[in-house]
Amino acid sequence: MDGDSPQRLRIELLGPVRAWRGTTPLDLGPVRRQAVLAAMVLRAGSAISHEDLLDGVWGAAPPGSGHRVLPSYVYALRKALDAQATGYEDSVIRSSQGRYGMAMDRIHVDVADMAGRLRDARRAKESGDLAGAMAGFTDALALYRGEPLAGLPGPLAQAERRRLADRRRALESERLECLVLSGRAGEALDGLATLSAAEPYDEAVLALHMRALYANERQAEALNAYQGMRERLRDELGVSPGDALGQVYEAVLRRDDALLLGPEGARLAALSPGGPAAVPVPPRPRPRRPVNELPGITGVLIGRERERALLAAPFPPGSVGVATVDGIAGIGKTALVVRAAQELRARHPDGCLFVDLRAHSPGRQKLSPQRVLRRLLRSIGAADSEVPADLDELTTAWHAVTESLRLLLVLDDAVGSAQIRPLLPAGPGSMVIVASRQRLAGLDADRRITLEPLETGEAQTLLGQLVGEERTAGEETAARELARLCGGLPLALRIAGTRLQTRPVWTLAHLVDRMADDDHRLGELRAGDRSLEAAFRLSYDQLAPAQQRAFRTLGLTPTSEFDALTPAAMLGRPARDAEQILEGLVDTSLVQQPRPGRYRLHDLVRVHARRLAEAAPAEAGAARTAVLRLYVEAGRTASDWGSSGFPTGPPGTGAFADWADASAWLNAADAELADVVGHAAGLGEADHACWIAEALTDHFIRRGRYHEGRTALEIALPQADRATDRRMVPALRNCMGIIDIYRGDAEQARATFAEALRLSRHGGDRHEEARALSGIGTAELNAGRPEQAIAPLTAGVDLARRLEDDWIAAMALCVLGTVHRMRGRTREALLCFAESAVHAEANGRPTMISRVLSCAAEVHLDLGEFTEAKELLSRAAHLVQQAGDIPLTAITLSMLGTAELGAGNLEAALALHHDALSRLQSLSPLNEPHQTRMEMAIRSRLGRAYSAAGRVREAGQQFRTVLAFPGAGAYPAERALAVAGLRDCEAS
């Protein structure tokens, strides 16, 4: 770092973190503050957000007050790093819109210096200047002062520590390679031995070590080192050495000085009187005649380019490559492996063999390993008299005969790994391709390919090949729908194509109509002796009884995707047992696993499973009831309404640990939740359809998915009149009114609650009457009629108290307190919020508690009591983030920013407003009708904070953004705040 300005800031990360200004060391504070500095420096000029900093430095356990901790850390770092009297705008740490960054042009960092020296060294190496390269690598290594980022906590420091340590090993390896290439391999041996011992699986280091051993006339040691690595990788990791290491191994065998030592090393080796003796490579015997037993290619193979490329990629030299292809029945495994094998014939001059193992061939006996081995031995020229009978002797004979051969062996329709292992040839360079409906987890395979259904476009292309492109082009919509109904399965598409070929008067639309009903779809996919359902049935018949029952049950799941808890409830078994069964079904290719912990059935497989389930109606009925009750329980457990919010319906089973567990389970179902209500209604389960729709209402609201919540309720409402639970008649209308409130339609909500009130009083349901009264009061407030809200809210509170329904009482009191606050009755408002908080705490759900705390905090903000407001809002923000209510989180954080501003904490205020804005903008405006109003309010508060900080230009930008919103005039209060703020900016 010579030549720096005397006052230049220097930061060192390649060891314990240190910083200097000139020659003066700087105090960076505790290690976590140093970790924040390191995170910003390592971004190399780009900004890093508050969230990324919290995640990177604190990981999964960020401080509850992270929004305050970070600004305090940054403030302390500015004090340490900036020269005296440096203004905010000239600080070496830049902050904007909730992000921090470093002015890297004013800092000298050892990591950047090391990277520069590394680039220079590599350029010298590429140009042939080995001495200069070696000096450059040595200089770069000298910058390391021990373990990089020593002692710093957090996942970011851990990852960077690992990356910089890897860079150090790479530098040392490249320095040692320069020694080898310059003819000084002996000097590199000790360093390479140390690197190899430290990184026993690093093939690049071993390759360089082998080259150095070879250069020092230790060829046998080099070959033994390769064999040791090969055995280590096989035994411990189940893989083979890569191509690069294999090429070095072959070069050592061939004594290829140019490849191993480079031009200079090869020249010096040629001058050496005693070079390493070449290890003789035995000649490879050939069979008496090359054989080709591969079936001919029939039909066209559409798609599968990626899979064909994987099968065509070469395996490491000196090994037998094993590739498996698995997938459900009818996915096209045989067509793929035969086509790939035909393309690989030239690489296997000693023969290409094909065996159908008949795992799923009706009417044909499965082939035992003994029969297959006898056939294979005869195929490559062994006389019948030379073929033994015992399996072990057959395997030994097969290995002995194939040891010197390069064969291609295709094994189709395998049933298990034990059937395959004795059949593997022994000759290096041989290849085995196995096709199976099973995943063959017990087989050591180098490559595993799972075939997925064809994409819609590929499926349409295959249909066009089968029935004629003119015919499909003339009915493009029907062709697309037929491809969808066939689920992208080549067998289904071929059967459908055959039916259209043999019935030229049929249109594609006619066949689509015949297949539209699930009950008839599989029946239509039958042509001659080919039947998709028969193919599925063969897979099912090979399952164990517990797997068969689970597979039948999966056909009854109400969503296309599910986790282990769903079949566990349907089967009445622990989730762990259900997961093991599911994983076994994944191995049979009957169940797909789109991501960890989530499962699904192919559409046609689901139809088959459901048909099997319906053949056992008692079993199916119990499973359907169990899974619908699981959704009722999940919605009720996750709901903010608490246990008292659902006075009727099925009792809970304890399937979920708490509201967070249930909420996470519902989140995983994502967009299919409304379909569950439709599923229940379609089964005639009126009570369950109503219970599920009611239970999911709060979940949809907290996620801002009002349209889905309304859809679920619209499906359920016609079922309410048929339900045995008469509470559902007013209850679903109350739910609809709540969603209308959140959708911003106060007048519609008022009418819906009024209807619910009439129905609840007619049926004598006091619980729904209390909910309806509270809803009417809330609608009146939202419609701008606070005076008319008092009577229904007061009546709702009184009734909720008598019923001991804490959620209704807390909600109604919270709204009533807001009415009093708007009327300037501060004391009455605070009394309402205090009682509301008691009921909310008794209910125990975070959203209601945080809402009450936020409303009470607004009163303290009005009074200028910022310390009290901060305490309430800090707790509210923590709770509402736990609950996952994004809109309420954004509003709460912004209110906390206002409280921080009032308390004089400008940096914290700005950070909170930016955080709130970021969270709000993650919502879709289509789902959150209040997004514009909320964003206008948050930006106006942000503008006020910028003004207080003296950043007038940025403040004005926020106010102008608010006024530029389309439809801003619909929100006069928020618009007035922006107009006033902009006027103040222009006056200053």
PDB file of C-alpha atoms in Angstrom, residues 36-200:
ATOM      1  CA  VAL A  36     -21.440  -4.592   9.335  1.00  0.00           C
ATOM      2  CA  LEU A  37     -18.417  -2.684   7.976  1.00  0.00           C
ATOM      3  CA  ALA A  38     -17.053  -5.788   6.220  1.00  0.00           C
ATOM      4  CA  ALA A  39     -20.441  -6.444   4.606  1.00  0.00           C
ATOM      5  CA  MET A  40     -20.556  -2.920   3.156  1.00  0.00           C
ATOM      6  CA  VAL A  41     -16.904  -2.989   1.996  1.00  0.00           C
ATOM      7  CA  LEU A  42     -17.256  -6.374   0.305  1.00  0.00           C
ATOM      8  CA  ARG A  43     -20.173  -5.060  -1.761  1.00  0.00           C
ATOM      9  CA  ALA A  44     -17.455  -3.162  -3.691  1.00  0.00           C
ATOM     10  CA  GLY A  45     -19.349   0.021  -4.433  1.00  0.00           C
ATOM     11  CA  SER A  46     -22.928  -1.293  -4.600  1.00  0.00           C
ATOM     12  CA  ALA A  47     -25.452  -0.604  -1.854  1.00  0.00           C
ATOM     13  CA  ILE A  48     -26.761  -3.218   0.572  1.00  0.00           C
ATOM     14  CA  SER A  49     -30.242  -3.120   2.081  1.00  0.00           C
ATOM     15  CA  HIS A  50     -31.131  -3.128   5.779  1.00  0.00           C
ATOM     16  CA  GLU A  51     -32.676  -6.585   5.413  1.00  0.00           C
ATOM     17  CA  ASP A  52     -29.579  -8.037   3.725  1.00  0.00           C
ATOM     18  CA  LEU A  53     -27.371  -6.533   6.441  1.00  0.00           C
ATOM     19  CA  LEU A  54     -29.521  -7.970   9.206  1.00  0.00           C
ATOM     20  CA  ASP A  55     -29.607 -11.376   7.501  1.00  0.00           C
ATOM     21  CA  GLY A  56     -25.880 -11.316   6.774  1.00  0.00           C
ATOM     22  CA  VAL A  57     -24.694 -10.237  10.215  1.00  0.00           C
ATOM     23  CA  TRP A  58     -27.331 -11.747  12.534  1.00  0.00           C
ATOM     24  CA  GLY A  59     -28.608 -14.622  10.396  1.00  0.00           C
ATOM     25  CA  ALA A  60     -31.771 -16.351  11.587  1.00  0.00           C
ATOM     26  CA  ALA A  61     -31.810 -14.463  14.923  1.00  0.00           C
ATOM     27  CA  PRO A  62     -31.899 -10.730  14.112  1.00  0.00           C
ATOM     28  CA  PRO A  63     -32.390  -8.326  17.012  1.00  0.00           C
ATOM     29  CA  GLY A  64     -35.977  -7.326  17.645  1.00  0.00           C
ATOM     30  CA  SER A  65     -34.844  -3.708  17.343  1.00  0.00           C
ATOM     31  CA  GLY A  66     -32.795  -4.244  14.185  1.00  0.00           C
ATOM     32  CA  HIS A  67     -34.246  -1.124  12.632  1.00  0.00           C
ATOM     33  CA  ARG A  68     -32.577   0.864  15.443  1.00  0.00           C
ATOM     34  CA  VAL A  69     -29.392  -1.165  15.849  1.00  0.00           C
ATOM     35  CA  LEU A  70     -28.175  -0.755  12.287  1.00  0.00           C
ATOM     36  CA  PRO A  71     -28.387   3.050  12.192  1.00  0.00           C
ATOM     37  CA  SER A  72     -26.514   3.182  15.518  1.00  0.00           C
ATOM     38  CA  TYR A  73     -23.778   0.899  14.125  1.00  0.00           C
ATOM     39  CA  VAL A  74     -23.485   2.980  10.965  1.00  0.00           C
ATOM     40  CA  TYR A  75     -23.333   6.190  12.997  1.00  0.00           C
ATOM     41  CA  ALA A  76     -20.465   4.783  15.113  1.00  0.00           C
ATOM     42  CA  LEU A  77     -18.613   3.578  12.001  1.00  0.00           C
ATOM     43  CA  ARG A  78     -18.947   7.011  10.397  1.00  0.00           C
ATOM     44  CA  LYS A  79     -17.458   8.579  13.515  1.00  0.00           C
ATOM     45  CA  ALA A  80     -14.554   6.131  13.356  1.00  0.00           C
ATOM     46  CA  LEU A  81     -13.844   6.242   9.609  1.00  0.00           C
ATOM     47  CA  ASP A  82     -14.583   9.826   8.577  1.00  0.00           C
ATOM     48  CA  ALA A  83     -12.039  12.573   9.097  1.00  0.00           C
ATOM     49  CA  GLN A  84     -12.959  15.209  11.647  1.00  0.00           C
ATOM     50  CA  ALA A  85     -15.583  17.775  10.573  1.00  0.00           C
ATOM     51  CA  THR A  86     -16.760  15.566   7.674  1.00  0.00           C
ATOM     52  CA  GLY A  87     -20.360  16.369   6.807  1.00  0.00           C
ATOM     53  CA  TYR A  88     -23.105  13.796   6.261  1.00  0.00           C
ATOM     54  CA  GLU A  89     -23.017  14.224   2.468  1.00  0.00           C
ATOM     55  CA  ASP A  90     -19.236  13.695   2.365  1.00  0.00           C
ATOM     56  CA  SER A  91     -19.169  10.626   4.616  1.00  0.00           C
ATOM     57  CA  VAL A  92     -17.328   7.562   3.369  1.00  0.00           C
ATOM     58  CA  ILE A  93     -20.541   5.619   4.199  1.00  0.00           C
ATOM     59  CA  ARG A  94     -23.406   6.504   1.886  1.00  0.00           C
ATOM     60  CA  SER A  95     -27.080   5.809   2.740  1.00  0.00           C
ATOM     61  CA  SER A  96     -30.155   6.159   0.574  1.00  0.00           C
ATOM     62  CA  GLN A  97     -33.620   4.621   0.531  1.00  0.00           C
ATOM     63  CA  GLY A  98     -32.941   2.046   3.189  1.00  0.00           C
ATOM     64  CA  ARG A  99     -29.577   0.950   1.762  1.00  0.00           C
ATOM     65  CA  TYR A 100     -25.944   1.539   2.756  1.00  0.00           C
ATOM     66  CA  GLY A 101     -22.800   1.617   0.629  1.00  0.00           C
ATOM     67  CA  MET A 102     -19.165   2.673   0.756  1.00  0.00           C
ATOM     68  CA  ALA A 103     -17.407   5.329  -1.326  1.00  0.00           C
ATOM     69  CA  MET A 104     -14.845   2.790  -2.548  1.00  0.00           C
ATOM     70  CA  ASP A 105     -12.887   5.342  -4.610  1.00  0.00           C
ATOM     71  CA  ARG A 106     -11.727   6.847  -1.299  1.00  0.00           C
ATOM     72  CA  ILE A 107     -10.692   3.572   0.373  1.00  0.00           C
ATOM     73  CA  HIS A 108      -7.758   1.226  -0.139  1.00  0.00           C
ATOM     74  CA  VAL A 109      -8.817  -2.359   0.653  1.00  0.00           C
ATOM     75  CA  ASP A 110      -6.413  -5.296   0.831  1.00  0.00           C
ATOM     76  CA  VAL A 111      -8.982  -7.635  -0.804  1.00  0.00           C
ATOM     77  CA  ALA A 112      -9.051  -5.417  -3.904  1.00  0.00           C
ATOM     78  CA  ASP A 113      -5.254  -5.160  -3.838  1.00  0.00           C
ATOM     79  CA  MET A 114      -4.997  -8.947  -3.698  1.00  0.00           C
ATOM     80  CA  ALA A 115      -7.423  -9.304  -6.621  1.00  0.00           C
ATOM     81  CA  GLY A 116      -5.359  -6.851  -8.676  1.00  0.00           C
ATOM     82  CA  ARG A 117      -2.110  -8.697  -8.005  1.00  0.00           C
ATOM     83  CA  LEU A 118      -3.837 -11.963  -8.899  1.00  0.00           C
ATOM     84  CA  ARG A 119      -4.980 -10.546 -12.262  1.00  0.00           C
ATOM     85  CA  ASP A 120      -1.469  -9.299 -13.044  1.00  0.00           C
ATOM     86  CA  ALA A 121       0.057 -12.654 -12.115  1.00  0.00           C
ATOM     87  CA  ARG A 122      -2.363 -14.550 -14.341  1.00  0.00           C
ATOM     88  CA  ARG A 123      -1.661 -12.221 -17.267  1.00  0.00           C
ATOM     89  CA  ALA A 124       2.053 -12.867 -16.806  1.00  0.00           C
ATOM     90  CA  LYS A 125       1.427 -16.609 -16.688  1.00  0.00           C
ATOM     91  CA  GLU A 126      -0.674 -16.510 -19.868  1.00  0.00           C
ATOM     92  CA  SER A 127       2.070 -14.561 -21.666  1.00  0.00           C
ATOM     93  CA  GLY A 128       4.697 -17.158 -20.664  1.00  0.00           C
ATOM     94  CA  ASP A 129       6.423 -15.007 -18.018  1.00  0.00           C
ATOM     95  CA  LEU A 130       6.534 -17.709 -15.350  1.00  0.00           C
ATOM     96  CA  ALA A 131       9.013 -15.844 -13.126  1.00  0.00           C
ATOM     97  CA  GLY A 132       6.837 -12.722 -13.120  1.00  0.00           C
ATOM     98  CA  ALA A 133       3.724 -14.789 -12.486  1.00  0.00           C
ATOM     99  CA  MET A 134       5.377 -16.570  -9.567  1.00  0.00           C
ATOM    100  CA  ALA A 135       6.397 -13.243  -8.037  1.00  0.00           C
ATOM    101  CA  GLY A 136       2.846 -11.900  -8.476  1.00  0.00           C
ATOM    102  CA  PHE A 137       1.261 -14.904  -6.809  1.00  0.00           C
ATOM    103  CA  THR A 138       3.758 -14.652  -3.954  1.00  0.00           C
ATOM    104  CA  ASP A 139       3.002 -10.939  -3.465  1.00  0.00           C
ATOM    105  CA  ALA A 140      -0.749 -11.612  -3.426  1.00  0.00           C
ATOM    106  CA  LEU A 141      -0.305 -14.359  -0.834  1.00  0.00           C
ATOM    107  CA  ALA A 142       1.743 -12.008   1.347  1.00  0.00           C
ATOM    108  CA  LEU A 143      -1.359  -9.837   1.915  1.00  0.00           C
ATOM    109  CA  TYR A 144      -2.970 -12.596   3.972  1.00  0.00           C
ATOM    110  CA  ARG A 145      -2.321 -12.061   7.699  1.00  0.00           C
ATOM    111  CA  GLY A 146      -4.080 -15.169   8.966  1.00  0.00           C
ATOM    112  CA  GLU A 147      -7.700 -16.279   8.691  1.00  0.00           C
ATOM    113  CA  PRO A 148      -9.702 -13.699   6.684  1.00  0.00           C
ATOM    114  CA  LEU A 149     -12.346 -11.768   8.678  1.00  0.00           C
ATOM    115  CA  ALA A 150     -11.084 -13.535  11.791  1.00  0.00           C
ATOM    116  CA  GLY A 151     -13.629 -13.668  14.596  1.00  0.00           C
ATOM    117  CA  LEU A 152     -16.461 -11.928  12.744  1.00  0.00           C
ATOM    118  CA  PRO A 153     -19.940 -13.415  13.382  1.00  0.00           C
ATOM    119  CA  GLY A 154     -22.791 -14.022  10.945  1.00  0.00           C
ATOM    120  CA  PRO A 155     -23.480 -16.044   7.793  1.00  0.00           C
ATOM    121  CA  LEU A 156     -22.086 -13.362   5.457  1.00  0.00           C
ATOM    122  CA  ALA A 157     -18.701 -13.311   7.210  1.00  0.00           C
ATOM    123  CA  GLN A 158     -18.676 -17.090   7.289  1.00  0.00           C
ATOM    124  CA  ALA A 159     -19.347 -17.312   3.544  1.00  0.00           C
ATOM    125  CA  GLU A 160     -16.785 -14.621   2.706  1.00  0.00           C
ATOM    126  CA  ARG A 161     -14.235 -16.224   5.028  1.00  0.00           C
ATOM    127  CA  ARG A 162     -14.676 -19.466   3.116  1.00  0.00           C
ATOM    128  CA  ARG A 163     -14.444 -17.677  -0.257  1.00  0.00           C
ATOM    129  CA  LEU A 164     -11.280 -15.790   0.661  1.00  0.00           C
ATOM    130  CA  ALA A 165      -9.713 -18.933   2.104  1.00  0.00           C
ATOM    131  CA  ASP A 166     -10.508 -20.727  -1.179  1.00  0.00           C
ATOM    132  CA  ARG A 167      -8.873 -17.824  -3.038  1.00  0.00           C
ATOM    133  CA  ARG A 168      -5.780 -18.242  -0.872  1.00  0.00           C
ATOM    134  CA  ARG A 169      -5.571 -21.963  -1.743  1.00  0.00           C
ATOM    135  CA  ALA A 170      -6.021 -21.130  -5.429  1.00  0.00           C
ATOM    136  CA  LEU A 171      -3.177 -18.590  -5.239  1.00  0.00           C
ATOM    137  CA  GLU A 172      -0.891 -21.142  -3.594  1.00  0.00           C
ATOM    138  CA  SER A 173      -1.870 -23.776  -6.175  1.00  0.00           C
ATOM    139  CA  GLU A 174      -1.156 -21.448  -9.094  1.00  0.00           C
ATOM    140  CA  ARG A 175       2.200 -20.444  -7.567  1.00  0.00           C
ATOM    141  CA  LEU A 176       3.146 -24.108  -7.242  1.00  0.00           C
ATOM    142  CA  GLU A 177       2.044 -24.775 -10.829  1.00  0.00           C
ATOM    143  CA  CYS A 178       4.451 -22.068 -11.993  1.00  0.00           C
ATOM    144  CA  LEU A 179       7.235 -24.025 -10.260  1.00  0.00           C
ATOM    145  CA  VAL A 180       6.212 -27.214 -12.096  1.00  0.00           C
ATOM    146  CA  LEU A 181       5.964 -25.451 -15.464  1.00  0.00           C
ATOM    147  CA  SER A 182       9.351 -23.794 -15.018  1.00  0.00           C
ATOM    148  CA  GLY A 183      11.112 -27.109 -14.336  1.00  0.00           C
ATOM    149  CA  ARG A 184      11.309 -26.705 -10.532  1.00  0.00           C
ATOM    150  CA  ALA A 185       8.740 -29.357  -9.629  1.00  0.00           C
ATOM    151  CA  GLY A 186      10.856 -30.656  -6.758  1.00  0.00           C
ATOM    152  CA  GLU A 187      10.371 -27.350  -4.921  1.00  0.00           C
ATOM    153  CA  ALA A 188       6.600 -27.723  -5.264  1.00  0.00           C
ATOM    154  CA  LEU A 189       6.232 -31.216  -3.799  1.00  0.00           C
ATOM    155  CA  ASP A 190       6.061 -30.268  -0.101  1.00  0.00           C
ATOM    156  CA  GLY A 191       3.522 -27.519  -0.714  1.00  0.00           C
ATOM    157  CA  LEU A 192       1.383 -29.793  -2.891  1.00  0.00           C
ATOM    158  CA  ALA A 193       1.491 -32.583  -0.332  1.00  0.00           C
ATOM    159  CA  THR A 194       0.211 -30.127   2.293  1.00  0.00           C
ATOM    160  CA  LEU A 195      -2.570 -28.866  -0.015  1.00  0.00           C
ATOM    161  CA  SER A 196      -3.617 -32.412  -0.926  1.00  0.00           C
ATOM    162  CA  ALA A 197      -3.802 -33.448   2.729  1.00  0.00           C
ATOM    163  CA  ALA A 198      -5.901 -30.367   3.581  1.00  0.00           C
ATOM    164  CA  GLU A 199      -8.281 -30.864   0.621  1.00  0.00           C
ATOM    165  CA  PRO A 200      -8.516 -34.646   0.092  1.00  0.00           C
TER     166      PRO A 200
END
